[in-house]
Structure formats: structure tokens, C-alpha cells
Coordinates of C-alpha atoms in Angstrom, one line a residue:
X15 CA 13.9 12.2 -15.8
X16 CA 13.0 12.9 -12.1
X17 CA 9.4 14.2 -12.2
X18 CA 6.6 12.4 -14.0
X19 CA 4.7 15.7 -14.7
X20 CA 6.3 19.1 -14.4
X21 CA 3.1 20.6 -13.0
X22 CA 3.6 18.5 -9.8
X23 CA 6.6 20.6 -9.0
X24 CA 4.2 23.3 -7.7
X25 CA 2.6 20.9 -5.3
X26 CA 5.9 19.5 -4.1
X27 CA 7.3 23.1 -3.6
X28 CA 4.2 24.0 -1.5
X29 CA 4.5 20.8 0.6
X30 CA 8.2 21.5 1.3
X31 CA 7.5 25.2 2.2
X32 CA 4.9 24.0 4.7
X33 CA 7.4 21.6 6.1
X34 CA 9.9 24.4 6.4
X35 CA 7.5 26.7 8.3
X36 CA 6.5 23.7 10.5
X37 CA 10.1 23.1 11.5
X38 CA 10.9 26.8 11.9
X39 CA 7.9 27.4 14.2
X40 CA 8.6 24.1 16.0
X41 CA 12.3 24.9 16.8
X42 CA 12.2 28.7 17.4
X43 CA 8.9 29.6 19.0
X44 CA 9.4 31.0 22.5
X45 CA 6.0 29.7 23.7
X46 CA 3.1 27.4 22.5
X47 CA 1.1 30.4 21.3
X48 CA 2.8 30.7 17.9
X49 CA 2.6 27.0 17.2
X50 CA -1.1 27.1 18.0
X51 CA -1.7 30.0 15.6
X52 CA 0.3 28.4 12.8
X53 CA -1.4 25.1 13.4
X54 CA -4.8 26.7 13.0
X55 CA -3.7 28.6 9.9
X56 CA -2.0 25.6 8.3
X57 CA -4.9 23.1 8.8
X58 CA -6.6 24.4 5.6
X59 CA -3.3 24.2 3.7
X60 CA -2.7 20.7 4.9
X61 CA -6.2 19.9 4.0
X62 CA -5.2 20.6 0.4
X63 CA -2.1 18.5 0.9
X64 CA -4.4 15.6 1.8
X65 CA -5.9 15.8 -1.7
X66 CA -2.4 16.0 -3.3
X67 CA -1.3 13.0 -1.2
X68 CA -4.2 11.1 -2.6
X69 CA -3.2 12.0 -6.2
X70 CA 0.4 11.1 -5.5
X71 CA -0.6 7.6 -4.4
X72 CA -2.6 7.0 -7.6
X73 CA 0.3 8.2 -9.8
X74 CA 3.6 8.8 -8.0
X75 CA 5.1 12.3 -8.6
X76 CA 8.6 11.0 -9.0
X77 CA 10.3 8.3 -10.9
X78 CA 12.9 7.3 -8.3
X79 CA 11.3 5.3 -5.5
X80 CA 13.5 6.9 -2.8
X81 CA 12.1 10.4 -3.7
X82 CA 8.5 9.2 -3.5
X83 CA 9.1 7.6 -0.1
X84 CA 10.8 10.7 1.3
X85 CA 7.9 12.9 0.1
X86 CA 5.4 10.4 1.5
X87 CA 7.1 10.6 4.9
X88 CA 6.6 14.4 4.8
X89 CA 3.0 14.2 3.7
X90 CA 2.3 11.5 6.3
X91 CA 3.5 13.9 9.0
X92 CA 1.3 16.7 7.5
X93 CA -1.9 14.7 6.9
X94 CA -1.9 11.6 9.1
X95 CA -2.0 9.3 6.1
X96 CA 1.4 7.6 5.6
X97 CA 2.7 6.2 2.3
X98 CA 1.0 3.1 1.0
X99 CA -2.1 3.6 3.3
X100 CA -3.8 5.3 0.4
X101 CA -2.7 2.5 -1.9
X102 CA -4.0 -0.3 0.2
X103 CA -7.1 1.2 1.7
X104 CA -8.1 3.4 -1.1
X105 CA -6.8 2.1 -4.4
X106 CA -6.8 -1.7 -3.8
X107 CA -9.7 -1.4 -1.4
X108 CA -12.3 1.4 -2.0
X109 CA -11.7 1.7 -5.8
X110 CA -12.1 -2.0 -6.3
X111 CA -15.2 -2.3 -4.0
X112 CA -17.0 1.0 -4.0
X113 CA -19.9 -0.4 -6.0
X114 CA -20.5 -3.0 -3.4
X115 CA -21.3 -1.7 0.1
X116 CA -20.8 -5.0 1.7
X117 CA -17.1 -4.9 0.7
X118 CA -16.2 -1.2 0.3
X119 CA -13.4 -0.2 2.7
X120 CA -15.0 3.3 2.8
X121 CA -18.6 2.0 3.0
X122 CA -21.3 4.5 3.8
X123 CA -23.6 1.7 4.9
X124 CA -23.2 -0.2 8.1
X125 CA -23.4 -4.0 8.4
X126 CA -27.2 -3.8 8.6
X127 CA -27.5 -1.9 5.3
X128 CA -28.3 1.4 7.1
X129 CA -27.0 4.6 5.6
X130 CA -24.7 6.1 8.3
X131 CA -24.9 9.8 9.1
X132 CA -21.7 11.7 8.2
X133 CA -20.1 11.8 11.7
X134 CA -20.7 8.1 12.3
X135 CA -19.3 7.3 8.9
X136 CA -16.2 9.5 9.5
X137 CA -15.6 7.9 12.9
X138 CA -16.1 4.4 11.7
X139 CA -13.9 4.7 8.6
X140 CA -11.2 6.7 10.4
X141 CA -10.8 4.2 13.3
X142 CA -10.7 1.3 10.9
X143 CA -8.5 2.9 8.2
X144 CA -5.1 1.4 9.2
X145 CA -6.5 -2.0 10.3
X146 CA -8.3 -2.3 7.0
X147 CA -5.3 -1.1 5.0
X148 CA -3.2 -3.8 6.7
X149 CA -5.9 -6.4 6.0
X150 CA -6.0 -5.5 2.3
X151 CA -2.2 -5.7 2.4
X152 CA -2.4 -9.4 3.0
X153 CA -3.1 -9.8 -0.7
X154 CA -0.1 -7.4 -1.5
X155 CA 2.6 -8.4 1.0
X156 CA 5.3 -6.1 -0.5
X157 CA 3.2 -3.1 -0.3
X158 CA 2.1 -4.1 3.2
X159 CA 5.7 -4.3 4.3
X160 CA 6.3 -0.8 3.0
X161 CA 3.2 0.5 4.8
X162 CA 4.5 -1.0 8.1
X163 CA 7.9 0.5 7.4
X164 CA 6.3 3.9 6.8
X165 CA 4.2 3.7 10.0
X166 CA 7.3 2.9 12.0
X167 CA 9.4 5.6 10.3
X168 CA 6.6 8.2 11.0
X169 CA 6.4 7.1 14.7
X170 CA 10.2 7.4 15.1
X171 CA 10.2 10.9 13.7
X172 CA 7.4 11.9 16.0
X173 CA 9.3 10.4 19.0
X174 CA 12.4 12.3 17.9
X175 CA 10.5 15.5 17.7
X176 CA 8.9 14.9 21.1
X177 CA 12.3 14.4 22.6
X178 CA 13.1 18.0 21.5
X179 CA 9.7 19.6 22.3
X180 CA 6.8 17.4 23.3
X181 CA 4.2 20.2 23.5
X182 CA 5.0 21.6 20.0
X183 CA 5.0 18.0 18.7
X184 CA 1.5 17.6 19.9
X185 CA 0.3 20.9 18.6
X186 CA 2.0 20.9 15.2
X187 CA 2.1 17.3 14.3
X188 CA 0.1 14.8 16.4
X189 CA -3.2 16.8 16.6
X190 CA -3.2 17.9 12.9
X191 CA -2.5 14.3 11.8
X192 CA -5.4 12.9 13.7
X193 CA -7.7 15.8 12.8
X194 CA -6.9 15.7 9.1
X195 CA -7.2 12.0 8.8
X196 CA -10.7 12.3 10.3
X197 CA -11.6 15.3 8.1
X198 CA -10.3 13.5 5.0
X199 CA -12.7 10.7 5.6
X200 CA -15.5 13.1 6.6
X201 CA -15.4 15.0 3.3
X202 CA -15.4 11.8 1.3
X203 CA -18.8 11.0 2.6
X204 CA -20.3 13.3 -0.1
X205 CA -18.5 11.5 -2.9
X206 CA -20.7 8.4 -2.8
X207 CA -23.1 8.4 0.1
X208 CA -26.6 7.4 -0.9
X209 CA -25.6 6.1 -4.4
X210 CA -26.1 2.4 -4.2
X211 CA -25.4 1.8 -7.9
X212 CA -23.6 -0.8 -10.0
X213 CA -23.1 1.7 -12.9
X214 CA -19.8 3.7 -12.2
X215 CA -21.3 6.7 -14.1
X216 CA -24.1 6.9 -11.5
X217 CA -22.2 6.0 -8.3
X218 CA -20.3 9.2 -7.7
X219 CA -21.1 12.9 -7.1
X220 CA -19.1 15.6 -8.9
X221 CA -18.1 19.2 -8.2
X222 CA -17.1 21.3 -11.1
X223 CA -16.5 24.5 -9.2
X224 CA -13.3 26.2 -10.5
X225 CA -11.8 27.0 -7.1
X226 CA -12.7 23.7 -5.5
X227 CA -10.8 21.9 -8.3
X228 CA -8.0 24.4 -8.1
X229 CA -7.2 23.7 -4.5
X230 CA -8.0 19.9 -4.6
X231 CA -6.3 19.4 -8.0
X232 CA -9.5 18.3 -9.8
X233 CA -10.8 16.0 -7.1
X234 CA -14.3 17.3 -8.0
X235 CA -14.2 15.4 -11.3
X236 CA -14.8 12.2 -9.2
X237 CA -16.6 10.1 -11.7
X238 CA -13.7 10.5 -14.2
X239 CA -11.3 9.7 -11.4
X240 CA -13.1 6.4 -10.6
X241 CA -13.6 5.4 -14.2
X242 CA -9.9 5.8 -14.9
X243 CA -8.1 6.2 -11.5
X244 CA -4.7 5.9 -13.1
X245 CA -5.0 9.2 -15.0
X246 CA -3.0 12.1 -13.7
X247 CA -5.1 14.7 -11.9
X248 CA -4.3 17.4 -14.5
X249 CA -6.1 15.2 -17.2
X250 CA -9.3 14.8 -15.3
X251 CA -11.2 17.9 -16.6
X252 CA -10.6 16.8 -20.2
X253 CA -11.7 13.2 -19.4
X254 CA -14.8 14.5 -17.6
X255 CA -15.7 16.5 -20.7
X256 CA -15.5 13.2 -22.7
X257 CA -17.8 11.3 -20.4
X258 CA -20.1 13.9 -18.9
X259 CA -23.1 12.9 -21.1
X260 CA -23.1 9.6 -19.2
X261 CA -23.3 11.3 -15.8
X262 CA -26.9 12.2 -14.6
X263 CA -27.5 15.9 -14.0
X264 CA -28.5 15.0 -10.4
X265 CA -25.0 14.0 -9.6
X266 CA -23.5 17.5 -9.4
X267 CA -23.0 19.4 -6.1
X268 CA -21.9 22.8 -5.1
X269 CA -18.5 23.2 -3.5
X270 CA -20.0 24.7 -0.4
X271 CA -18.8 27.7 1.7
X272 CA -16.7 29.7 1.0
X273 CA -15.8 28.5 -2.5
X274 CA -19.3 28.5 -3.9
X275 CA -19.8 32.1 -2.6
X276 CA -16.5 33.2 -4.2
X277 CA -17.7 31.7 -7.5
X278 CA -21.1 33.3 -7.3
X279 CA -19.5 36.7 -6.4
X280 CA -17.3 36.4 -9.6
X281 CA -20.5 35.7 -11.6
X282 CA -22.2 38.7 -10.2
X283 CA -19.2 40.9 -10.9
X284 CA -18.9 39.5 -14.4
X285 CA -22.6 40.3 -15.1
X286 CA -21.8 43.9 -14.2
X287 CA -18.8 44.0 -16.5
X288 CA -16.1 43.4 -13.9
X289 CA -13.7 40.7 -14.9
X290 CA -11.6 38.7 -12.5
X291 CA -9.0 36.6 -14.2
X292 CA -8.8 33.2 -12.5
X293 CA -5.6 32.2 -14.2

């Protein structure tokens, strides 16, 4: 067997298609204009890949290790988060410590116990992400070595790309990597901020919007994810249904623009007898 779950083939195909377009635009664009246009278009797509990268690190898509590392190299170039960074900072860091703000690698409180505003949180966690991943890695030396290898491999690929076209490398790879790392952190603020709880069923916000969970592969079922982070993303809605009675009604949020608007539009159309099959 090669894939752990057949459904992941769709995500892998999308990741490789984006890589193919990236390389085609990088190599054949006559001016920086097309790379800039594609970069702006692809940021939202790569934002989804950030979520898929997260899921992959919790439960690898492939059985063979070489295939996982190759895919992680690609996703690292697309999202700014290289293989094993999620594992150390997020799984062995945040997931272990999120109920204790004095230890959480993604803490939304500062050292004085003050709740940071979103931008301060995003800047603080982003700039400390790799140093903290390496620090956590001291407890897991083999994973730390792989993280360093992946960081070096990613840097070498970027240098090789820059030797071909430095401007396109900055536009299509370096800027999106930095921006998406920051935005990945920024959007995680609403997962836990303000919930200083010891009960895991009360320490996480959830988003049950269909379209949000379609694009993020069920990241909105965040309590379920934290309670059993080893579950495959496709199993989270079912597990959420099993535990939802333990989650306070106040811990549900809208998906935000434009997804909430799309969902409300569907509801209005449905109320007037117009059906839109969401698949």
C-alpha cells in the first residue's frame, strides 16, 4: 500500500498541480507581471494547503517515508512550514501544552499573562516558530535532525531557483512562504484565544460551516481534533457528533467572509425552493 487514505489523493493532486503551475509560470513568464498575478491568485489556494500540510503532519499521507518527505518539501515551498516543523512546534508543543499558557508554544497570553491582540500574537508566534520547534526538538533528536535537514533542503532549492530567476523566486516562493506562515499563525488565534481552561472540551472554538470545512478539510471541528489529534481529518465530523454534547454552545463561531455569506445565501435559496447540491 502507498496511500494511507484514498481521499488524500485529491489533496496530493491539487498540491502537485499548484507546483506545476508555479514552475511553469516561474520558467516561462516573459515579465514579473504574470508571476505577480499568479502569486496573488494562488495565495488562497496555498492557504488551503497550509491546512492540508497540518493534517499531513498529524497523520502522514503516505506509508513510504521518502514519499512523505518529498511531499513535505513541496508543501514547505508553498506554505513556509517545512516538514517536521508542524510535528515539533505544533504536535509535541502546542497539542501537549495548549491548556497551560505558560508553556504553550502558540500561547495567546504574553509572559505577564496579558491576552495579546491578534497581530501581536501572530508576529510573536511567527518569529518564534522555528526557534521553538528546534527547542522542542531537543527532546526528540531524530525529528530535530529531520527538521534541520528539511530547512537546509528548502534553502538549497530556493538558492537554485534564485540562480535561475531571482525576481520570480522572490515573487512566487519567498514572499508567499513568509506571508502564509504569518497568516497560518494569525488564523489560529481564533482557535483558542481567551479560553483559559483545563477542560479540553471548553478550550477550543469550533466552526461547523460546510464550506469552511470543505476547504480546510474539517479543521473547524477543532475540539475533536484536539481530543484525538491522531484521527484522520475525514473522521473528525463523525467524532465531533459523538462529543458535541460536551462542547458549550458558546464555543461555536461563524466561518467569516465570504464563506458565511455563501452558506447564508444557500439557506435563503433553499427557503425559496432553490436547491444547491453541495456534493
